[in-house]
CSV table of C-alpha atoms and ligand atoms in Angstrom, one decimal:
chain,number,residue,atom,x,y,z
A,1,MET,CA,65.6,90.3,56.4
A,2,THR,CA,63.0,88.2,58.1
A,3,ALA,CA,59.3,88.3,57.7
A,4,PRO,CA,56.4,86.0,58.7
A,5,CYS,CA,56.2,83.0,56.3
A,6,ILE,CA,53.1,82.8,54.3
A,7,TYR,CA,52.6,79.2,55.0
A,8,GLY,CA,51.4,79.5,58.6
A,9,GLU,CA,51.8,81.2,61.8
A,10,GLY,CA,53.9,80.3,64.8
A,11,ILE,CA,55.0,77.0,66.1
A,12,ASN,CA,52.7,74.4,67.5
A,13,PHE,CA,53.9,73.3,71.0
A,14,SER,CA,51.1,70.8,71.6
A,15,GLU,CA,53.2,67.5,71.7
A,16,ASP,CA,54.0,66.2,75.2
A,17,ASN,CA,57.6,65.2,74.2
A,18,MET,CA,58.4,68.7,72.9
A,19,LYS,CA,60.9,71.0,74.7
A,20,SER,CA,59.4,73.8,76.7
A,21,PRO,CA,58.7,76.9,74.5
A,22,ARG,CA,61.6,78.8,76.2
A,23,ALA,CA,64.2,76.1,75.4
A,24,TYR,CA,62.9,75.7,71.8
A,25,PHE,CA,64.6,78.9,70.7
A,26,ALA,CA,67.7,78.6,72.8
A,27,PRO,CA,71.0,78.0,70.8
A,28,LEU,CA,72.1,74.3,71.2
A,29,ALA,CA,75.7,75.2,71.7
A,30,LEU,CA,77.6,78.0,73.5
A,31,GLY,CA,78.5,80.6,70.9
A,32,ALA,CA,76.1,79.3,68.2
A,33,PRO,CA,73.8,81.9,66.6
A,34,ALA,CA,70.2,82.1,68.0
A,35,PRO,CA,67.7,80.1,66.0
A,36,LEU,CA,65.4,82.1,63.7
A,37,ARG,CA,61.9,82.7,65.0
A,38,GLU,CA,60.5,83.3,61.5
A,39,MET,CA,61.7,81.8,58.3
A,40,PRO,CA,63.4,84.3,55.9
A,41,ALA,CA,60.8,85.4,53.3
A,42,ARG,CA,62.4,84.1,50.1
A,43,VAL,CA,61.0,83.1,46.8
A,44,GLU,CA,62.0,79.5,46.2
A,45,ARG,CA,60.0,78.4,43.1
A,46,MET,CA,62.7,76.1,41.9
A,47,ILE,CA,65.6,74.3,43.7
A,48,HIS,CA,67.9,73.7,40.8
A,49,PHE,CA,70.2,70.7,41.1
A,50,VAL,CA,73.8,70.9,40.1
A,51,PRO,CA,76.3,67.9,40.2
A,52,PRO,CA,79.3,69.6,41.7
A,53,HIS,CA,81.8,66.9,40.6
A,54,ASN,CA,81.1,67.8,36.9
A,55,ASP,CA,83.6,70.5,36.1
A,56,LYS,CA,81.7,71.7,33.0
A,57,LEU,CA,78.4,72.1,34.8
A,58,ARG,CA,80.0,73.6,37.8
A,59,ALA,CA,81.6,76.3,35.6
A,60,ARG,CA,78.2,77.4,34.5
A,61,VAL,CA,76.9,78.1,38.0
A,62,GLY,CA,77.7,81.8,37.5
A,63,GLU,CA,75.3,82.0,34.6
A,64,LEU,CA,72.6,80.1,36.5
A,65,ILE,CA,72.5,82.4,39.5
A,66,GLY,CA,70.3,85.0,37.9
A,67,SER,CA,67.9,82.6,36.4
A,68,VAL,CA,67.0,80.3,39.3
A,69,ASP,CA,65.8,81.0,42.9
A,70,VAL,CA,67.9,78.3,44.6
A,71,ILE,CA,71.1,76.5,43.5
A,72,LEU,CA,71.7,73.2,45.1
A,73,GLY,CA,74.9,71.2,45.0
A,74,ASN,CA,73.9,67.5,45.0
A,75,LEU,CA,76.2,65.1,46.9
A,76,GLU,CA,73.7,62.2,47.4
A,77,ASP,CA,72.0,59.9,44.9
A,78,ALA,CA,73.0,60.2,41.2
A,79,VAL,CA,76.6,61.0,42.3
A,80,PRO,CA,78.7,57.8,41.8
A,81,VAL,CA,80.4,56.4,44.9
A,82,ASP,CA,83.8,57.1,43.4
A,83,ALA,CA,82.9,60.8,42.9
A,84,LYS,CA,81.5,61.5,46.4
A,85,ILE,CA,84.6,63.3,47.6
A,86,ALA,CA,85.0,65.2,44.3
A,87,ALA,CA,81.4,66.3,44.6
A,88,ARG,CA,81.9,67.6,48.1
A,89,GLN,CA,85.1,69.5,47.1
A,90,GLY,CA,83.4,70.7,44.0
A,91,PHE,CA,80.5,72.1,46.1
A,92,ILE,CA,83.0,74.0,48.3
A,93,ALA,CA,84.7,75.4,45.2
A,94,MET,CA,81.5,76.5,43.6
A,95,ALA,CA,80.3,78.2,46.9
A,96,ARG,CA,83.6,80.0,47.2
A,97,ASP,CA,83.9,81.0,43.5
A,98,ASN,CA,80.5,82.7,43.1
A,99,ASP,CA,78.5,85.5,44.6
A,100,PHE,CA,75.0,84.2,45.0
A,101,GLY,CA,73.4,87.5,45.9
A,102,ALA,CA,69.7,86.9,46.6
A,103,THR,CA,69.8,83.4,45.1
A,104,GLY,CA,69.7,80.6,47.7
A,105,LEU,CA,72.7,78.3,48.1
A,106,TRP,CA,71.8,74.8,49.3
A,107,THR,CA,73.4,71.4,49.3
A,108,ARG,CA,71.9,67.9,49.5
A,109,VAL,CA,74.2,65.9,51.7
A,110,ASN,CA,74.5,62.1,51.9
A,111,ALA,CA,72.1,60.2,54.2
A,112,LEU,CA,72.8,60.0,57.9
A,113,ASN,CA,73.6,56.3,57.7
A,114,SER,CA,76.2,56.7,54.9
A,115,PRO,CA,80.0,56.9,55.3
A,116,TRP,CA,80.1,60.4,53.8
A,117,LEU,CA,77.6,62.4,55.9
A,118,LEU,CA,79.9,63.5,58.7
A,119,ASP,CA,82.6,64.8,56.5
A,120,ASP,CA,80.0,66.4,54.2
A,121,ILE,CA,78.8,68.5,57.1
A,122,THR,CA,82.0,69.2,58.9
A,123,GLU,CA,84.0,70.1,55.8
A,124,ILE,CA,81.3,72.2,54.2
A,125,VAL,CA,80.4,74.1,57.3
A,126,ALA,CA,84.1,74.8,58.0
A,127,ALA,CA,84.8,76.0,54.5
A,128,VAL,CA,81.7,77.8,53.4
A,129,GLY,CA,79.2,77.8,56.3
A,130,ASP,CA,78.8,81.5,56.1
A,131,LYS,CA,77.5,81.2,52.5
A,132,LEU,CA,75.3,78.2,52.9
A,133,ASP,CA,71.6,78.8,53.5
A,134,VAL,CA,70.1,75.3,53.7
A,135,ILE,CA,71.2,71.7,54.1
A,136,MET,CA,68.8,69.2,52.4
A,137,LEU,CA,68.8,66.0,54.4
A,138,PRO,CA,67.6,62.9,52.6
A,139,LYS,CA,65.7,59.9,53.9
A,140,VAL,CA,64.6,61.6,57.1
A,141,GLU,CA,62.6,59.0,59.2
A,142,GLY,CA,61.7,60.9,62.3
A,143,ALA,CA,62.4,63.9,64.6
A,144,TRP,CA,65.5,62.1,65.9
A,145,ASP,CA,67.3,62.6,62.5
A,146,ILE,CA,66.6,66.3,62.7
A,147,HIS,CA,67.7,66.6,66.3
A,148,TYR,CA,71.1,65.0,65.5
A,149,LEU,CA,71.8,67.4,62.6
A,150,ASP,CA,70.5,70.3,64.7
A,151,GLN,CA,72.9,69.7,67.5
A,152,LEU,CA,75.9,69.0,65.2
A,153,LEU,CA,75.2,72.2,63.2
A,154,ALA,CA,75.1,74.2,66.4
A,155,GLN,CA,78.5,72.9,67.5
A,156,LEU,CA,80.0,73.6,64.1
A,157,GLU,CA,78.4,77.1,63.9
A,158,ALA,CA,80.0,77.9,67.3
A,159,ARG,CA,83.4,76.5,66.3
A,160,HIS,CA,83.5,78.5,63.1
A,161,HIS,CA,81.9,81.6,64.5
A,162,LEU,CA,79.0,81.7,62.1
A,163,ALA,CA,76.6,84.6,62.5
A,164,LYS,CA,73.5,83.1,60.9
A,165,PRO,CA,72.0,79.6,61.5
A,166,ILE,CA,72.1,77.1,58.7
A,167,LEU,CA,68.6,75.8,58.0
A,168,ILE,CA,67.4,72.2,57.4
A,169,HIS,CA,65.2,70.9,54.6
A,170,ALA,CA,64.0,67.3,55.0
A,171,ILE,CA,63.2,64.9,52.1
A,172,LEU,CA,60.1,63.0,52.8
A,173,GLU,CA,60.9,59.7,51.0
A,174,THR,CA,60.4,56.8,53.4
A,175,ALA,CA,57.2,55.3,54.7
A,176,GLU,CA,58.4,55.8,58.2
A,177,GLY,CA,59.1,59.5,57.4
A,178,VAL,CA,55.6,60.0,56.1
A,179,ASN,CA,54.2,58.4,59.3
A,180,ASN,CA,56.3,60.9,61.3
A,181,VAL,CA,55.8,64.0,59.1
A,182,VAL,CA,54.3,66.2,61.7
A,183,ASP,CA,57.1,65.5,64.2
A,184,ILE,CA,59.7,66.1,61.6
A,185,ALA,CA,58.2,69.5,60.6
A,186,ARG,CA,58.3,70.7,64.2
A,187,ALA,CA,61.5,69.0,65.3
A,188,SER,CA,63.6,72.2,65.3
A,189,PRO,CA,63.4,76.0,64.5
A,190,ARG,CA,66.0,75.2,61.9
A,191,MET,CA,63.3,73.5,59.7
A,192,GLN,CA,62.9,75.5,56.5
A,193,GLY,CA,60.7,73.0,54.7
A,194,MET,CA,60.3,69.6,53.2
A,195,SER,CA,60.2,68.0,49.7
A,196,LEU,CA,58.4,65.0,48.5
A,197,GLY,CA,60.9,62.4,47.3
A,198,PRO,CA,58.7,60.2,45.1
A,199,ALA,CA,61.4,57.8,43.8
A,200,ASP,CA,62.8,56.6,47.2
A,201,LEU,CA,59.3,56.8,48.7
A,202,ALA,CA,57.9,54.5,45.9
A,203,ALA,CA,60.7,51.9,46.8
A,204,SER,CA,60.2,52.2,50.5
A,205,ARG,CA,56.4,51.6,50.1
A,206,ALA,CA,56.9,48.7,47.6
A,207,MET,CA,54.9,50.6,45.0
A,208,LYS,CA,55.1,48.8,41.7
A,209,THR,CA,56.6,51.6,39.6
A,210,THR,CA,59.9,52.5,38.0
A,211,ARG,CA,59.4,56.3,37.7
A,212,VAL,CA,60.7,59.4,39.3
A,213,GLY,CA,57.5,61.2,40.3
A,214,GLY,CA,54.5,62.0,38.1
A,215,GLY,CA,51.5,59.8,37.3
A,216,HIS,CA,51.1,56.2,36.1
A,217,PRO,CA,48.8,55.1,33.4
A,218,ASP,CA,47.6,52.1,35.4
A,219,TYR,CA,46.6,54.1,38.5
A,220,ARG,CA,43.0,55.0,37.5
A,221,VAL,CA,39.3,54.6,38.0
A,222,LEU,CA,37.1,53.0,35.4
A,223,ALA,CA,33.8,54.7,34.5
A,224,ASP,CA,30.6,52.6,35.0
A,225,SER,CA,29.8,50.3,32.1
A,226,ALA,CA,27.2,51.9,29.8
A,227,GLY,CA,27.1,48.7,27.7
A,228,THR,CA,29.6,50.1,25.2
A,229,GLU,CA,33.3,49.4,25.1
A,230,PRO,CA,35.9,50.7,25.7
A,231,ARG,CA,34.9,52.2,29.0
A,232,ALA,CA,36.2,55.6,29.9
A,233,HIS,CA,38.9,55.7,32.5
A,234,TYR,CA,40.5,58.5,34.5
A,235,GLN,CA,44.1,58.5,35.7
A,236,GLN,CA,44.5,59.4,39.4
A,237,ASP,CA,47.4,61.2,41.1
A,238,LEU,CA,49.6,58.7,43.0
A,239,TRP,CA,51.1,61.5,45.1
A,240,HIS,CA,48.0,63.3,46.2
A,241,TYR,CA,47.7,61.8,49.6
A,242,THR,CA,51.4,62.3,50.5
A,243,ILE,CA,51.5,65.9,49.2
A,244,ALA,CA,48.4,66.8,51.2
A,245,LYS,CA,49.8,65.3,54.3
A,246,MET,CA,53.1,67.1,53.8
A,247,VAL,CA,51.4,70.4,53.1
A,248,ASP,CA,49.3,70.2,56.3
A,249,ALA,CA,52.4,69.3,58.4
A,250,CYS,CA,54.4,72.2,57.0
A,251,ALA,CA,51.7,74.8,57.0
A,252,ALA,CA,50.8,74.1,60.6
A,253,GLN,CA,54.5,74.8,61.5
A,254,GLY,CA,55.0,77.9,59.3
A,255,ILE,CA,57.5,76.0,57.0
A,256,LYS,CA,57.4,75.3,53.3
A,257,PRO,CA,56.4,72.2,51.4
A,258,PHE,CA,57.9,71.4,48.0
A,259,TYR,CA,57.2,68.9,45.3
A,260,GLY,CA,60.5,67.1,44.5
A,261,PRO,CA,61.9,65.7,41.2
A,262,PHE,CA,60.1,64.9,38.0
A,263,GLY,CA,62.3,62.5,36.1
A,264,ASP,CA,60.8,62.3,32.6
A,265,PHE,CA,62.6,65.2,30.9
A,266,SER,CA,61.0,64.4,27.6
A,267,ASP,CA,57.5,65.1,29.0
A,268,LEU,CA,57.4,68.8,29.8
A,269,ALA,CA,53.6,68.9,29.8
A,270,ALA,CA,53.3,66.1,32.4
A,271,CYS,CA,56.0,67.9,34.5
A,272,GLU,CA,54.0,71.1,34.3
A,273,VAL,CA,50.7,69.4,35.4
A,274,GLN,CA,52.5,67.7,38.4
A,275,PHE,CA,54.1,71.0,39.4
A,276,ARG,CA,50.8,72.9,39.1
A,277,ASN,CA,48.9,70.3,41.2
A,278,ALA,CA,51.5,70.8,43.9
A,279,PHE,CA,51.3,74.6,43.6
A,280,LEU,CA,47.5,74.6,43.9
A,281,MET,CA,47.7,72.2,46.9
A,282,GLY,CA,50.0,74.7,48.8
A,283,CYS,CA,53.6,73.9,47.7
A,284,ALA,CA,56.1,76.7,47.3
A,285,GLY,CA,58.3,75.2,44.6
A,286,ALA,CA,59.8,72.0,43.0
A,287,TRP,CA,63.2,70.6,42.1
A,288,THR,CA,64.5,71.3,38.7
A,289,LEU,CA,66.9,68.6,37.5
A,290,HIS,CA,67.1,69.7,33.9
A,291,PRO,CA,67.3,73.2,32.5
A,292,SER,CA,64.1,72.7,30.5
A,293,GLN,CA,62.2,72.5,33.9
A,294,ILE,CA,63.3,75.9,35.1
A,295,ALA,CA,60.9,77.9,33.0
A,296,ILE,CA,58.1,75.5,33.9
A,297,ALA,CA,58.7,76.0,37.7
A,298,LYS,CA,58.9,79.7,37.2
A,299,ARG,CA,55.6,79.8,35.4
A,300,VAL,CA,53.8,77.5,37.7
A,301,PHE,CA,55.0,78.7,41.1
A,302,SER,CA,54.5,82.4,40.3
A,303,PRO,CA,50.8,83.3,40.7
A,304,ASP,CA,48.8,83.9,37.6
A,305,PRO,CA,48.5,87.7,36.9
A,306,ALA,CA,44.8,87.3,36.3
A,307,GLU,CA,44.3,85.6,39.7
A,308,VAL,CA,46.4,88.3,41.3
A,309,ALA,CA,44.3,91.0,39.7
A,310,PHE,CA,41.1,89.3,41.0
A,311,ALA,CA,42.7,88.9,44.5
A,312,ARG,CA,43.4,92.7,44.5
A,313,ARG,CA,39.7,93.4,43.7
A,314,ILE,CA,38.7,91.2,46.8
A,315,LEU,CA,41.1,93.1,49.1
A,316,ALA,CA,39.9,96.5,47.7
A,317,ALA,CA,36.2,95.6,48.1
A,318,MET,CA,36.8,94.5,51.8
A,319,PRO,CA,39.3,96.9,53.2
A,320,ASP,CA,39.1,95.5,56.8
A,321,GLY,CA,38.9,91.9,55.6
A,322,SER,CA,35.4,91.2,57.0
A,323,GLY,CA,31.8,91.1,55.8
A,324,ALA,CA,30.5,89.8,52.5
A,325,VAL,CA,30.5,91.2,49.0
A,326,MET,CA,29.7,89.9,45.5
A,327,ILE,CA,32.3,90.3,42.7
A,328,ASP,CA,31.3,89.0,39.2
A,329,GLY,CA,28.5,86.9,40.8
A,330,LYS,CA,30.9,85.2,43.3
A,331,MET,CA,30.5,85.5,47.0
A,332,GLN,CA,33.5,86.9,48.9
A,333,ASP,CA,33.9,86.9,52.7
A,334,ASP,CA,36.5,86.9,55.4
A,335,ALA,CA,37.8,83.5,54.2
A,336,THR,CA,38.2,84.4,50.5
A,337,TRP,CA,39.8,87.7,51.7
A,338,LYS,CA,42.5,85.5,53.5
A,339,GLN,CA,43.0,83.4,50.3
A,340,ALA,CA,43.4,86.6,48.3
A,341,LYS,CA,45.9,87.8,50.9
A,342,VAL,CA,48.0,84.6,50.4
A,343,MET,CA,48.0,85.3,46.7
A,344,ILE,CA,49.0,89.0,47.0
A,345,ASP,CA,51.7,88.3,49.6
A,346,LEU,CA,53.2,85.7,47.2
A,347,ALA,CA,52.9,88.1,44.2
A,348,ASP,CA,54.6,90.8,46.2
A,349,GLU,CA,57.5,88.5,47.1
A,350,VAL,CA,57.8,87.3,43.5
A,351,ALA,CA,57.7,90.9,42.2
A,352,ARG,CA,60.6,91.8,44.4
A,353,ARG,CA,62.7,89.1,42.8
A,354,ASP,CA,61.4,89.2,39.2
A,355,PRO,CA,60.9,92.6,37.5
A,356,ASP,CA,59.0,91.2,34.5
A,357,LEU,CA,56.4,89.7,36.8
A,358,ALA,CA,56.4,92.8,38.9
A,359,ARG,CA,55.0,94.7,35.9
A,360,LEU,CA,52.3,92.1,35.4
A,361,TYR,CA,51.3,92.2,39.0
A,362,GLN,CA,50.9,96.0,39.2
A,363,PRO,CA,47.5,97.2,40.3
A,364,ALA,CA,45.4,98.3,37.2
B,1,GLV,C1,64.4,62.0,45.6
B,1,GLV,O1,65.4,62.0,46.3
B,1,GLV,C2,63.5,60.9,45.4
B,1,GLV,O2,63.9,59.8,45.9
B,1,GLV,O3,62.5,61.0,44.7
B,2,MG,MG1,65.7,60.1,47.1
């Protein structure tokens, strides 16, 4: 099923070096399926990482399917070099052995400059390309990286007679990638979305941190001195600028932005705040690297039932979406109607996936 993505409308063809609009949606290989014109409307509140070389964790994938929106087999960083091939084979086995139903099946492949990428792609598409929804590509630097994978996937889809195109999700985790984020977002109709990769990005930018996402106690502003010590200080969000830039690039192209990993599994409160900031800024979901983060992502990336109820009141008060009304002392107009519509469309999508939330989102 396809439906317009809530994150934007249409494709922006304004760059001079873009293909012509007609060519943009043509298959890149004879016999490859036609590129999608709209992203599938899917709820992707959490992309749950599984290490496929770990037999014990792989065996639990069947139980996970009902409790997460996306299961991702990770082949890249965190997989030891001597387990790279086992991870690829483990991913193929887990894709074959399970019925994923409406739960997304993704893999994070190794980087384009690694010795494993070509076999990751060719072996996985040959074996389970018909079950694979999205390939997450790490360390994307520019549109050229997406063009390479786009063409390769079209050739493999044609060779293996696949009926539906495999989508691409880029990780934004190098300074060069952040500079080119708009070009990456519109590089191909295969682009499903993008995730912030704060750990690699910190290294690429020479940030002086050793964390995987989240805040830092030394990144702050100090209140003016009132003659008394200690002076108040306020921690700032190291990732605000990049998330905002990513959200704009994605929304303008009708694809989805995601917050990536939060590495401190002992600090669930900080994880929740980081995820919520991303949600409020426009992100669709985040990575969950530990089972304790699944419930957080579900809570944060599903709209608050009270906000949904208020949004319904706005839509009901302005049936044609125009004019101005007051509700509880707050002005509503065409623009707040559109915000309410974003909220209701997301609540409807979440309700289709989650019966408990469906009850909470019912009109009063
Ligand atoms: C994720 O891959 C990151 O580098 O943060
Ligand atoms: Mg990374």
